Coordinates of C-alpha atoms in Angstrom, one line a residue:
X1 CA -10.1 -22.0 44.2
X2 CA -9.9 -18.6 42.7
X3 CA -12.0 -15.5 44.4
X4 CA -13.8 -14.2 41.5
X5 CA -16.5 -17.1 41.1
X6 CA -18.0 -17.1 37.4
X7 CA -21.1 -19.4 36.7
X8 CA -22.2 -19.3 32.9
X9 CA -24.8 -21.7 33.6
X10 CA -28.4 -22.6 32.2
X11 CA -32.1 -22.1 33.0
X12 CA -33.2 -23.7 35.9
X13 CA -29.9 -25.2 37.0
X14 CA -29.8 -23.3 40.3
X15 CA -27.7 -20.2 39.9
X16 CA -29.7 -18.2 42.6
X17 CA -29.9 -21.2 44.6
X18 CA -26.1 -21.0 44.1
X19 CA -25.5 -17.8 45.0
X20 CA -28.0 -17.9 47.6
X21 CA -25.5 -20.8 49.2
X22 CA -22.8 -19.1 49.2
X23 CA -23.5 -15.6 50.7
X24 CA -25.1 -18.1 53.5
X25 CA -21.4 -19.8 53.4
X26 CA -20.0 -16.3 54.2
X27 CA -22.5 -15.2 56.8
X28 CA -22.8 -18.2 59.0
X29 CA -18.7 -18.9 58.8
X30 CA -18.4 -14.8 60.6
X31 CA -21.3 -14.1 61.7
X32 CA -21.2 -10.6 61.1
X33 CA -19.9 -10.6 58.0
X34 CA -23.8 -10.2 56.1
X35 CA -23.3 -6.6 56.4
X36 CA -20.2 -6.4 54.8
X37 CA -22.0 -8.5 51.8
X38 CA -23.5 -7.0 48.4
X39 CA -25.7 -9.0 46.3
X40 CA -26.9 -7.1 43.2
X41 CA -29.5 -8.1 41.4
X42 CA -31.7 -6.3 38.4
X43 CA -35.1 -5.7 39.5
X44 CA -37.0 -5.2 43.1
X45 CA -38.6 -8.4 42.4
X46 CA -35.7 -10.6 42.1
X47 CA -34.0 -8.6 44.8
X48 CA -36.8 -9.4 47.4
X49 CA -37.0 -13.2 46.1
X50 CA -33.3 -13.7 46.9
X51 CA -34.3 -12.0 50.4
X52 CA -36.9 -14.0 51.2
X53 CA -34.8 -17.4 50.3
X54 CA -31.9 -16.3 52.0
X55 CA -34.0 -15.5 55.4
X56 CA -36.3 -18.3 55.2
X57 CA -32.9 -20.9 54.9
X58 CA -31.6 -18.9 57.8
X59 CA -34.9 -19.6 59.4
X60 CA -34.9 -23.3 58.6
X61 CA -31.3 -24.1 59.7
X62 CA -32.1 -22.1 63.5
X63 CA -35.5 -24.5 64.1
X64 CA -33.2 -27.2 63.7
X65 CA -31.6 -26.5 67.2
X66 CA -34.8 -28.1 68.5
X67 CA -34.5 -31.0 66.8
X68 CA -32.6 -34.0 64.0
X69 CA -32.0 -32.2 60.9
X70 CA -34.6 -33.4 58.3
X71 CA -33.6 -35.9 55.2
X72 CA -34.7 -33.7 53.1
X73 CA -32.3 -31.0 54.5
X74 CA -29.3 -32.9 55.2
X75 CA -27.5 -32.2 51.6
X76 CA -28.1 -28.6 52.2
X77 CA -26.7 -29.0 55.7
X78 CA -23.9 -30.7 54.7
X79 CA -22.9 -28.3 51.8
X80 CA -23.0 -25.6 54.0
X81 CA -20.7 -27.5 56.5
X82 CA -18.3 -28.3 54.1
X83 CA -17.9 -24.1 52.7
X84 CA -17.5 -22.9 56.2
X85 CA -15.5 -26.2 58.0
X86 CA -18.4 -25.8 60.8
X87 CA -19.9 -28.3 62.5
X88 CA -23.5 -29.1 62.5
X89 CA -24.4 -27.7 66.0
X90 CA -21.9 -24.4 65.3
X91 CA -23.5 -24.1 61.7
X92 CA -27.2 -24.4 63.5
X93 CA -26.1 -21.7 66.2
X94 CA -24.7 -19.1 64.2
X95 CA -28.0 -19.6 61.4
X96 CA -29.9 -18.4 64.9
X97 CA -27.3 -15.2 65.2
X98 CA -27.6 -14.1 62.0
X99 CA -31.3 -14.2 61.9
X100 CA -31.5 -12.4 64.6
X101 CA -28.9 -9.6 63.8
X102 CA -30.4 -9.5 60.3
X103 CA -33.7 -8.6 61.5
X104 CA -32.4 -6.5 64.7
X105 CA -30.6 -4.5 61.8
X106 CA -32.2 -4.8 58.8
X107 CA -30.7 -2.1 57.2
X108 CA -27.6 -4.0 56.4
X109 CA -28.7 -6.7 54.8
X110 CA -27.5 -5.3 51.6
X111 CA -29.5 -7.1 49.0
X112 CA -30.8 -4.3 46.1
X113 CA -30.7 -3.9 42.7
X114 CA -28.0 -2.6 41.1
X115 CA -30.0 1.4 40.6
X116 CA -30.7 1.2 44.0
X117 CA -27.2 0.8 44.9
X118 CA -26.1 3.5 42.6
X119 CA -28.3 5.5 44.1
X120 CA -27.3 5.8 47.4
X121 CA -23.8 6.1 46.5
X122 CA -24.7 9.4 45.0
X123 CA -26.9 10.3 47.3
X124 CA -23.6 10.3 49.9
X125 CA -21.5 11.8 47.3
X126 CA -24.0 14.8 45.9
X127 CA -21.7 17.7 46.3
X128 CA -18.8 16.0 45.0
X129 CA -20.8 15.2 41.8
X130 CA -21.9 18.5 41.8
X131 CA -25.7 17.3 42.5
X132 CA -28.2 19.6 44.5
X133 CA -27.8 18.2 48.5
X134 CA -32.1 17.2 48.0
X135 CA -32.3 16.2 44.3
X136 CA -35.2 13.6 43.6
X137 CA -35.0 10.2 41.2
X138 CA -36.9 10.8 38.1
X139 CA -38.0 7.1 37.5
X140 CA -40.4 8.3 34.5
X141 CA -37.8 9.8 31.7
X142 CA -40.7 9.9 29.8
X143 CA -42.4 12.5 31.2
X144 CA -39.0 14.7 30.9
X145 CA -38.4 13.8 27.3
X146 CA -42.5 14.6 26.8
X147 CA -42.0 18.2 28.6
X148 CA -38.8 18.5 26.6
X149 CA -40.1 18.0 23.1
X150 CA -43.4 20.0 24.0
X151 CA -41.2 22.8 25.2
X152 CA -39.6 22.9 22.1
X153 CA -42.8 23.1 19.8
X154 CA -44.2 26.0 21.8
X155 CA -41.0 28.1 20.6
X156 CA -42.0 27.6 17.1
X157 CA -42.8 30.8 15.6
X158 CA -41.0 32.7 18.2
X159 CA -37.4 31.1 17.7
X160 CA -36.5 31.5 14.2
X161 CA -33.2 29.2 13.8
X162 CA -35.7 26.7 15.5
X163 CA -38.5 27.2 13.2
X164 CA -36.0 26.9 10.4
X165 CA -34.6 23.3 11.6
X166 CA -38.1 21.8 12.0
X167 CA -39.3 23.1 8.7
X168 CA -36.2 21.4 7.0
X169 CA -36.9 18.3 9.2
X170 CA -40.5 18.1 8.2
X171 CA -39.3 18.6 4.2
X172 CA -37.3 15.8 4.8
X173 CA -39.6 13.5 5.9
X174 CA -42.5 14.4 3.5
X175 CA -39.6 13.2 0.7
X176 CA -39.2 10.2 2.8
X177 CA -43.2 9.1 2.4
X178 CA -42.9 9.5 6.7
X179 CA -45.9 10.5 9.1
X180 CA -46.8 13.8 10.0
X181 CA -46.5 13.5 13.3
X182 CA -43.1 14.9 14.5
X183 CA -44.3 15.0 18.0
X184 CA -44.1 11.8 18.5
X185 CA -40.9 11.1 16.2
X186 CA -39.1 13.7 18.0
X187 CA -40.3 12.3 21.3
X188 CA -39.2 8.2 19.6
X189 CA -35.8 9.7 18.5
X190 CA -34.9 11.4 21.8
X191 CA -35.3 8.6 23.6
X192 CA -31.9 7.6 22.5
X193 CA -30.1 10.8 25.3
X194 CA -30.6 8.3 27.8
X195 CA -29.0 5.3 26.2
X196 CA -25.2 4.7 27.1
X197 CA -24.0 4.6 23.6
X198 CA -24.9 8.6 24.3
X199 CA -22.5 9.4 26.4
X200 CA -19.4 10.1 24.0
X201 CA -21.5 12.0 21.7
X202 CA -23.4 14.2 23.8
X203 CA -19.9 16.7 24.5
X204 CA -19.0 16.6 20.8
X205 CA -22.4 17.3 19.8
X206 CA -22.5 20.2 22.1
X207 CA -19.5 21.7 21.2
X208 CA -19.8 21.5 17.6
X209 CA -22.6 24.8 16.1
X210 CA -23.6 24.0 12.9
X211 CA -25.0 26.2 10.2
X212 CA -27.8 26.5 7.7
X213 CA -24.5 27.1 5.3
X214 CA -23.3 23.6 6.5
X215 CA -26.0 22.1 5.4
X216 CA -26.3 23.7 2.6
X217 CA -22.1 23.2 1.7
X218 CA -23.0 19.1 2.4
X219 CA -26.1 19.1 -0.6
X220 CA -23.4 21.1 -3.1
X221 CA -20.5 18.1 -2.3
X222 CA -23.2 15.7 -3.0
X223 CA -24.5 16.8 -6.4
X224 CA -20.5 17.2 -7.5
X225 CA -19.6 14.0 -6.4
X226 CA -22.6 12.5 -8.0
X227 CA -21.9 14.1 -11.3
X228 CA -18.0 12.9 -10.8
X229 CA -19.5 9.4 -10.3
X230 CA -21.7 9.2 -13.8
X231 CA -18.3 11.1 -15.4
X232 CA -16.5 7.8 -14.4
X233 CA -19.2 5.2 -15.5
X234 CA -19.5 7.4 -18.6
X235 CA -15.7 7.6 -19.7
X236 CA -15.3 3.1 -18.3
X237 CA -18.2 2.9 -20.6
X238 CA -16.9 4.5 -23.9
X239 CA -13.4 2.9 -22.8
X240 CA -15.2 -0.9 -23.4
X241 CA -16.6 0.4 -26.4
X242 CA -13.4 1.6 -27.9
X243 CA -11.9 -1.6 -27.9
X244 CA -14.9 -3.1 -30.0
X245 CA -16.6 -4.7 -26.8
X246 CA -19.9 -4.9 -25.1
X247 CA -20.7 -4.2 -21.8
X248 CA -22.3 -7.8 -22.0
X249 CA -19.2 -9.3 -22.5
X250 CA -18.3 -9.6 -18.9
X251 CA -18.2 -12.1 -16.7
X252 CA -22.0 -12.7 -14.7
X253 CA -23.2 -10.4 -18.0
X254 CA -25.8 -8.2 -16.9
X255 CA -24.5 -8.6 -13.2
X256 CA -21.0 -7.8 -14.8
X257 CA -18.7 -4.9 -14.7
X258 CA -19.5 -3.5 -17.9
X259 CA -23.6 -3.2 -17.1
X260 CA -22.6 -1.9 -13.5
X261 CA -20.2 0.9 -15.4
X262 CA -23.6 1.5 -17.3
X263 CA -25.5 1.8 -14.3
X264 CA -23.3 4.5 -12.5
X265 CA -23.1 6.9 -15.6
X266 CA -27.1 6.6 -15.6
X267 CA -27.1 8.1 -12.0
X268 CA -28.1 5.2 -10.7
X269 CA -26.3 3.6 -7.1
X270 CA -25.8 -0.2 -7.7
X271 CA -24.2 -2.4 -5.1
X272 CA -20.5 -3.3 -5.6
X273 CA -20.5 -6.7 -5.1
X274 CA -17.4 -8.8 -4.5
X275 CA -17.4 -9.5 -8.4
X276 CA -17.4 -6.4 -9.3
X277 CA -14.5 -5.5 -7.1
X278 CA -12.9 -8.8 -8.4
X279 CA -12.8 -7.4 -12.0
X280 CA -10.4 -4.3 -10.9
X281 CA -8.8 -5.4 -8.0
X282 CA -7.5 -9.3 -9.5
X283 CA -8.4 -9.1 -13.6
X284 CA -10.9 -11.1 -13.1
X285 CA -13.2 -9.2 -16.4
X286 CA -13.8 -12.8 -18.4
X287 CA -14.5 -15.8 -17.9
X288 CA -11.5 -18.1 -18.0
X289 CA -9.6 -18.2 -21.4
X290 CA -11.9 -15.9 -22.6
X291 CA -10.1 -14.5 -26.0
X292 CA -11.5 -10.5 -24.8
X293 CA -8.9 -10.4 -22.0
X294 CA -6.5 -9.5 -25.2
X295 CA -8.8 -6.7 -26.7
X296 CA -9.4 -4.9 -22.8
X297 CA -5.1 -4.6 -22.0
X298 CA -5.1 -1.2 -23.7
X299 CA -7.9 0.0 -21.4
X300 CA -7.6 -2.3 -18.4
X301 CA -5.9 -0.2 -16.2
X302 CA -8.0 3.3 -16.9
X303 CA -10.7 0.8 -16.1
X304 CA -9.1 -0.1 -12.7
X305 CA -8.2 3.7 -11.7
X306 CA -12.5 4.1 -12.7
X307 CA -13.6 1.1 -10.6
X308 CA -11.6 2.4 -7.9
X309 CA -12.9 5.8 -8.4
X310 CA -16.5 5.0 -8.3
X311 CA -16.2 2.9 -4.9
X312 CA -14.5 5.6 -3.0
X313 CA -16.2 8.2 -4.5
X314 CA -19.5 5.7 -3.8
X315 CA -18.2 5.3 -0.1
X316 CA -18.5 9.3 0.5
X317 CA -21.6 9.8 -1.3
X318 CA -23.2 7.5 1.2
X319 CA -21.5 8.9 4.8
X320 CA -22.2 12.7 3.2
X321 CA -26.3 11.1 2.7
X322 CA -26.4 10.3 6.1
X323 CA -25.0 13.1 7.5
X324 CA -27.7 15.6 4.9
X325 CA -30.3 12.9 5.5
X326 CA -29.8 13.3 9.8
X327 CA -28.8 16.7 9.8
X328 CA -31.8 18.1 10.9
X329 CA -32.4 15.5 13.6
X330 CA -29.2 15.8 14.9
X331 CA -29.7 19.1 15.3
X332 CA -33.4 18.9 17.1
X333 CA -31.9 16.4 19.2
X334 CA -29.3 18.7 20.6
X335 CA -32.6 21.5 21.3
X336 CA -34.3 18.7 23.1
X337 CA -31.3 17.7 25.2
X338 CA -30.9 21.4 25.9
X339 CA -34.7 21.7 27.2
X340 CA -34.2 18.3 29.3
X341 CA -30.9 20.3 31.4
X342 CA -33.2 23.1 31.6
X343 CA -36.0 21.2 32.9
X344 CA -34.1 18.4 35.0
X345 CA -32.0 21.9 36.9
X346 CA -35.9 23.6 37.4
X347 CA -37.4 20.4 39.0
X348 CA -33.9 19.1 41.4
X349 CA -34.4 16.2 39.9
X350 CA -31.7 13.6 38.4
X351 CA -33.1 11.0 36.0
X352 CA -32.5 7.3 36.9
X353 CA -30.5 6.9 33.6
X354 CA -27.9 9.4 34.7
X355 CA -26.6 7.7 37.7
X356 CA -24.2 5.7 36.2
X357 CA -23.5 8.1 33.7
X358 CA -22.9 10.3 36.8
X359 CA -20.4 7.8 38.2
X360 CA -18.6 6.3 35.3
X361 CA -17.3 9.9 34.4
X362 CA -15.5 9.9 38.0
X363 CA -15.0 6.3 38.3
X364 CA -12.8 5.6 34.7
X365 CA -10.0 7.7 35.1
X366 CA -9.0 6.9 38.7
X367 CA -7.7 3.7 40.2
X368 CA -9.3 4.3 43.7
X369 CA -12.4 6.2 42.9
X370 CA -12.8 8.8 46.1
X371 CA -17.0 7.8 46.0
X372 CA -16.2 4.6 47.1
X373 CA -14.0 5.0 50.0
X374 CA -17.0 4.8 52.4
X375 CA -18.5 2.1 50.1
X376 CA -15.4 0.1 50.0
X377 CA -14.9 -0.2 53.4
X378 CA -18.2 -1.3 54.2
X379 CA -18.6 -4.2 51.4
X380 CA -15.7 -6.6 51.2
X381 CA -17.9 -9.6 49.0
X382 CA -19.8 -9.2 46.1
X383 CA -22.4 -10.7 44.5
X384 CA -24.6 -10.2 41.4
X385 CA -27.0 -12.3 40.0
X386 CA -28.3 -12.5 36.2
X387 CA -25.1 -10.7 34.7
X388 CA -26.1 -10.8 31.1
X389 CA -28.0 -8.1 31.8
X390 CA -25.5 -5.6 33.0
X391 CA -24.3 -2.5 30.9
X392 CA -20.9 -1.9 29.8
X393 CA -21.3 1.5 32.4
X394 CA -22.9 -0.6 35.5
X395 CA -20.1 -3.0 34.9
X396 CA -17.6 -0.7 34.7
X397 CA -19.1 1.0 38.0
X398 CA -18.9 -1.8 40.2
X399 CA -15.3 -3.4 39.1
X400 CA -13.4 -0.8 41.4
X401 CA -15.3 -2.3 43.8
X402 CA -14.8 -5.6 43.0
X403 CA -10.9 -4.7 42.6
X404 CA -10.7 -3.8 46.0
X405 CA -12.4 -6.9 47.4
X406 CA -9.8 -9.3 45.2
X407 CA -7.1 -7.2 46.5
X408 CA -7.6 -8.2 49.9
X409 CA -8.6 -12.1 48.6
X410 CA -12.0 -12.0 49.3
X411 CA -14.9 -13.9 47.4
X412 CA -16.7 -12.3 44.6
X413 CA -19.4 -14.1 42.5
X414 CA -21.2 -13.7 39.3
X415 CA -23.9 -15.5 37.7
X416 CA -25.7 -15.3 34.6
X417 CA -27.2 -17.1 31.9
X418 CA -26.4 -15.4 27.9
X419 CA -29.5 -16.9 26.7
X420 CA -31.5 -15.4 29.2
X421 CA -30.4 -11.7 27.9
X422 CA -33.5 -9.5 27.4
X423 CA -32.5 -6.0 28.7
X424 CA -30.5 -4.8 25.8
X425 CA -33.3 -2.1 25.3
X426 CA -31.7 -0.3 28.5
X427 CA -28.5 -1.0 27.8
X428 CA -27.4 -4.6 28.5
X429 CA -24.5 -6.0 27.2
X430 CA -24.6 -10.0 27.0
X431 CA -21.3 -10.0 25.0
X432 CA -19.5 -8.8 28.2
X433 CA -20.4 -11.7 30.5
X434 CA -19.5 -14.0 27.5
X435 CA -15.8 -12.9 26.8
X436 CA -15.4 -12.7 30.9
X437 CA -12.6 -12.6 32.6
X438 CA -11.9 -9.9 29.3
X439 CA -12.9 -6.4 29.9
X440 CA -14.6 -4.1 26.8
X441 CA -12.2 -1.5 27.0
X442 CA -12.5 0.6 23.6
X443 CA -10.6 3.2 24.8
X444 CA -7.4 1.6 26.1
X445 CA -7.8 2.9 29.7
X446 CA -5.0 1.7 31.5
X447 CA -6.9 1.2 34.7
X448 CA -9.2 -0.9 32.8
X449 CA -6.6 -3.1 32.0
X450 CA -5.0 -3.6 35.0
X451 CA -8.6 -4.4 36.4
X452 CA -8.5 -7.1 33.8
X453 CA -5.1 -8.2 34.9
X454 CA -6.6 -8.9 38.1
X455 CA -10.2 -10.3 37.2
X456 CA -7.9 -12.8 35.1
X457 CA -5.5 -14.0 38.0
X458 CA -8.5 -14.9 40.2
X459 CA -11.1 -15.9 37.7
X460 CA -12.7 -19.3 37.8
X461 CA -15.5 -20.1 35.3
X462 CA -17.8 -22.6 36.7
X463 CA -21.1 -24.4 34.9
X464 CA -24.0 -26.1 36.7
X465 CA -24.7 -28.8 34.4
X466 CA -28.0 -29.9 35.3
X467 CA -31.7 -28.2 35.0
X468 CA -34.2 -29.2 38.2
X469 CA -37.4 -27.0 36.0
X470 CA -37.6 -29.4 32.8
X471 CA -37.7 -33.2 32.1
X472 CA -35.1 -34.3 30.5
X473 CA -36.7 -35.1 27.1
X474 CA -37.0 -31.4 26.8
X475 CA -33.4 -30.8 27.9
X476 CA -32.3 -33.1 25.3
X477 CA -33.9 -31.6 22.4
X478 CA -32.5 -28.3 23.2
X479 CA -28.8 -29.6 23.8
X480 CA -29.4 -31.2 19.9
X481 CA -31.2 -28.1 18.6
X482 CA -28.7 -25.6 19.6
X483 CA -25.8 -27.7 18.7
X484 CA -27.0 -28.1 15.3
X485 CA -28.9 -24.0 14.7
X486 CA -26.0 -22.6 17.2
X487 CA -22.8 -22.6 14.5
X488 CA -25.1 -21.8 11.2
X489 CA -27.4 -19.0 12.4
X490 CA -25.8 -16.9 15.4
X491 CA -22.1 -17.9 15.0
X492 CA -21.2 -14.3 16.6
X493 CA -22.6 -15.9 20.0
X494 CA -22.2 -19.4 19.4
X495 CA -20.4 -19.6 22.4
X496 CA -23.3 -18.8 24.6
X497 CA -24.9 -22.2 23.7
X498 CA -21.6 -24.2 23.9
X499 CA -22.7 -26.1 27.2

């Protein structure tokens, strides 16, 4: 059996239950060995449900000293017997010692969510991260990005680069039909600083001062290359003409090359489709055996050299539109992350969302991360329950970890249920747990891949293939739905619903 445990597994088949079982296989075969357990799970709820089961069957199996084991315990018994190679009356007597250590030391019965974790990990390592020794948890990142924005309107008047920015923004979105209410857009859009997909931009953004000449140098490219994109479509136009045919003449007519060349030297932005492109990139102009084919050689390949023009010059018009049409937001947003250090270093406080921000930037560029020496010591197994909803940066947190405890050939276990994803909003990443044992590793890190290397040589994917919450009519019409709806409408993820 390999050491890092994988269930991809329905609702209601018993993953909890499952890993439930299996931290009790751990604790009751050395009974000391709960405090050397993780389980991670994503909210205080679920984290005090797997608690309660996990005491309760502890509970259950020490009562039975005083008596037969009940039928309706015996499987459970005898499951837990067959993990840990105990006998009944051993498994019974060491249920009773870990109850009681648990609650004579509660403290290390390590069962939290994955924040809470992170947490006190920086809480131990504050001055190595730079962190004030008695910095408070923000929870409500609201209320910073409120403060932040509202700090930032009181400077208008008084801060004239500032004044300038929001005036352009506001401009921009008066063309754009948009409310008037910036306050709130600014506060919708800044949202996004604590999202992970932040984290790379933030330094370049920072870095990088950019001018009201900027933006005004980006609006000047844009009108020349729009008045180098109707010169094409002008000159492809007269071309067709020249040669005594009409831009009707073309294969799909109106939809054709010749009306799309029309089109472009009106100033208008139509969508090359794949049969436009067709046209200049295979000759495909005519229908087949179409007698024109002769009259368009002398002008075919001017044609070409103005189709290909027109997309590329089509391709920068529209990354120069976003950059005019997001300038000014960019721009605020930098200002409002500026007010947020300002206000996060006059409060001590560190925002939930930073933490593993905070511990990815030590964490990915060394193999034995120096915050986790303590950590690592203590926890040898590791558990986490409802994996789809983990983020690329929690994940990437916790595999040192969990790279340490395979390296000594100790269990690890992960369950999880794709369909069951909901916390993309803050940050999950359900592809991840699909494409496990594989590792998202944009960047090439090389410790990354080793950590792969290593998931890989003790991964086993397992699948609980039957639900105790529905009847089995319901079951059945899923198992058909999916397998028809799965391959047509979300082949990206079809294999989530493969089982």
């Amino acid at each position: 059996m390999g050491n890092f445990l994988v269930y991809k597994s329905s609702a209601g088949s018993g993953k909890t239950y499952t890993l439930m079982l299996e931290y009790l296989s751990l604790a009751l075969k050395n009974t000391s060995a709960y405090s050397h357990i993780l389980a991670i799970t994503f909210t205080n709820k679920a984290a005090n449900e797997i608690k309660q089961r996990i005491l309760e069957n502890l509970k259950k199996l020490a009562s039975m000293k005083s008596g037969p084991v009940p039928d309706k315990e015996r499987e459970f018994v005898n499951r837990l017997m067959d993990n840990t190679d105990l006998s009944e009356t051993q498994l019974i007597d060491n249920a009773h010692k870990v109850l009681t250590a648990i609650l004579h030391h509660y403290s290390d019965f390590a069962v939290s969510t994955i924040d809470s974790f992170m947490h006190k990990v920086i809480r131990s390592f504050a001055f190595d991260l730079k962190l004030s020794m008695n910095f408070e948890v923000e929870l409500d990142t609201a209320s910073l990005l409120n403060a932040a924005v509202d700090e930032l309107i009181s400077k208008v008047g008084k801060d004239d680069e500032l004044t300038d920015i929001l005036k352009n923004y506001v401009i921009r979105k008066a063309e754009n039909d948009e409310g008037w209410d910036i306050s709130n857009d600014l506060k919708k859009n800044a949202a996004s600083l604590f999202k992970e997909k932040m984290l790379g931009l933030m330094p370049a953004l920072n870095e990088k001062t950019f001018t009201k000449q900027d933006y005004i140098t980006i609006c000047n490219t844009i009108s020349l290359l729009n008045e180098q994109r109707k010169a094409e479509g002008k000159k492809a136009v007269d071309l067709i003409r020249s040669v005594g045919l009409e831009l009707t003449d073309f294969r799909l007519v109106k939809s054709g090359i010749g009306c799309y060349f029309e089109k472009v030297a009106l100033g208008e932005f139509p969508n090359v489709s794949n049969t436009i492109k067709s046209a200049y990139n295979e000759d495909l102009w005519f229908k087949n055996g179409s007698e024109n084919y002769s009259k368009l050689e002398p002008v075919k390949d001017d044609l070409k050299l103005a189709g290909f023009a027109i997309e590329k010059t089509g391709d920068d018009l529209r990354f120069l539109e976003l950059i005019r049409d997001n300038f000014h937001s960019t721009l605020l947003l930098k200002k409002i992350n500026d007010e947020l250090n300002i206000i996060t270093q006059q409060r001590n406080v560190v925002p939930i969302s930073d933490f593993n921000t905070l511990i990815s930037e030590v964490v990915r560029e060394q193999p034995v991360p120096f915050i986790y020496l303590r950590v690592g010591e203590k926890f040898r197994n590791f558990m986490i329950d409802e994996f789809q909803d983990t983020s690329e940066l929690q994940w990437e947190n916790l595999l040192p970890l969990i790279e340490n405890s395979l390296a000594d050939a100790r269990l690890n276990m992960i369950v999880g249920d794709g369909k069951q994803a909901i916390y993309r909003f803050k940050n999950g990443n359900a592809e991840q747990f699909i494409n496990l044992p594989k590792l998202v590793n944009k960047s090439g890190n090389p410790f990354t891949k080793d950590r792969e290397q290593m998931l890989i040589h003790h991964y086993e994917e397992k699948n609980l293939d039957t639900n105790y919450r529905s009847r089995q009519e319901i079951v059945e019409f899923n198992n058909d739905f999916f397998k028809f709806a799965a391959p047509k409408f979300i082949p990206d993820n079809e294999l989530v619903y493969k089982e």
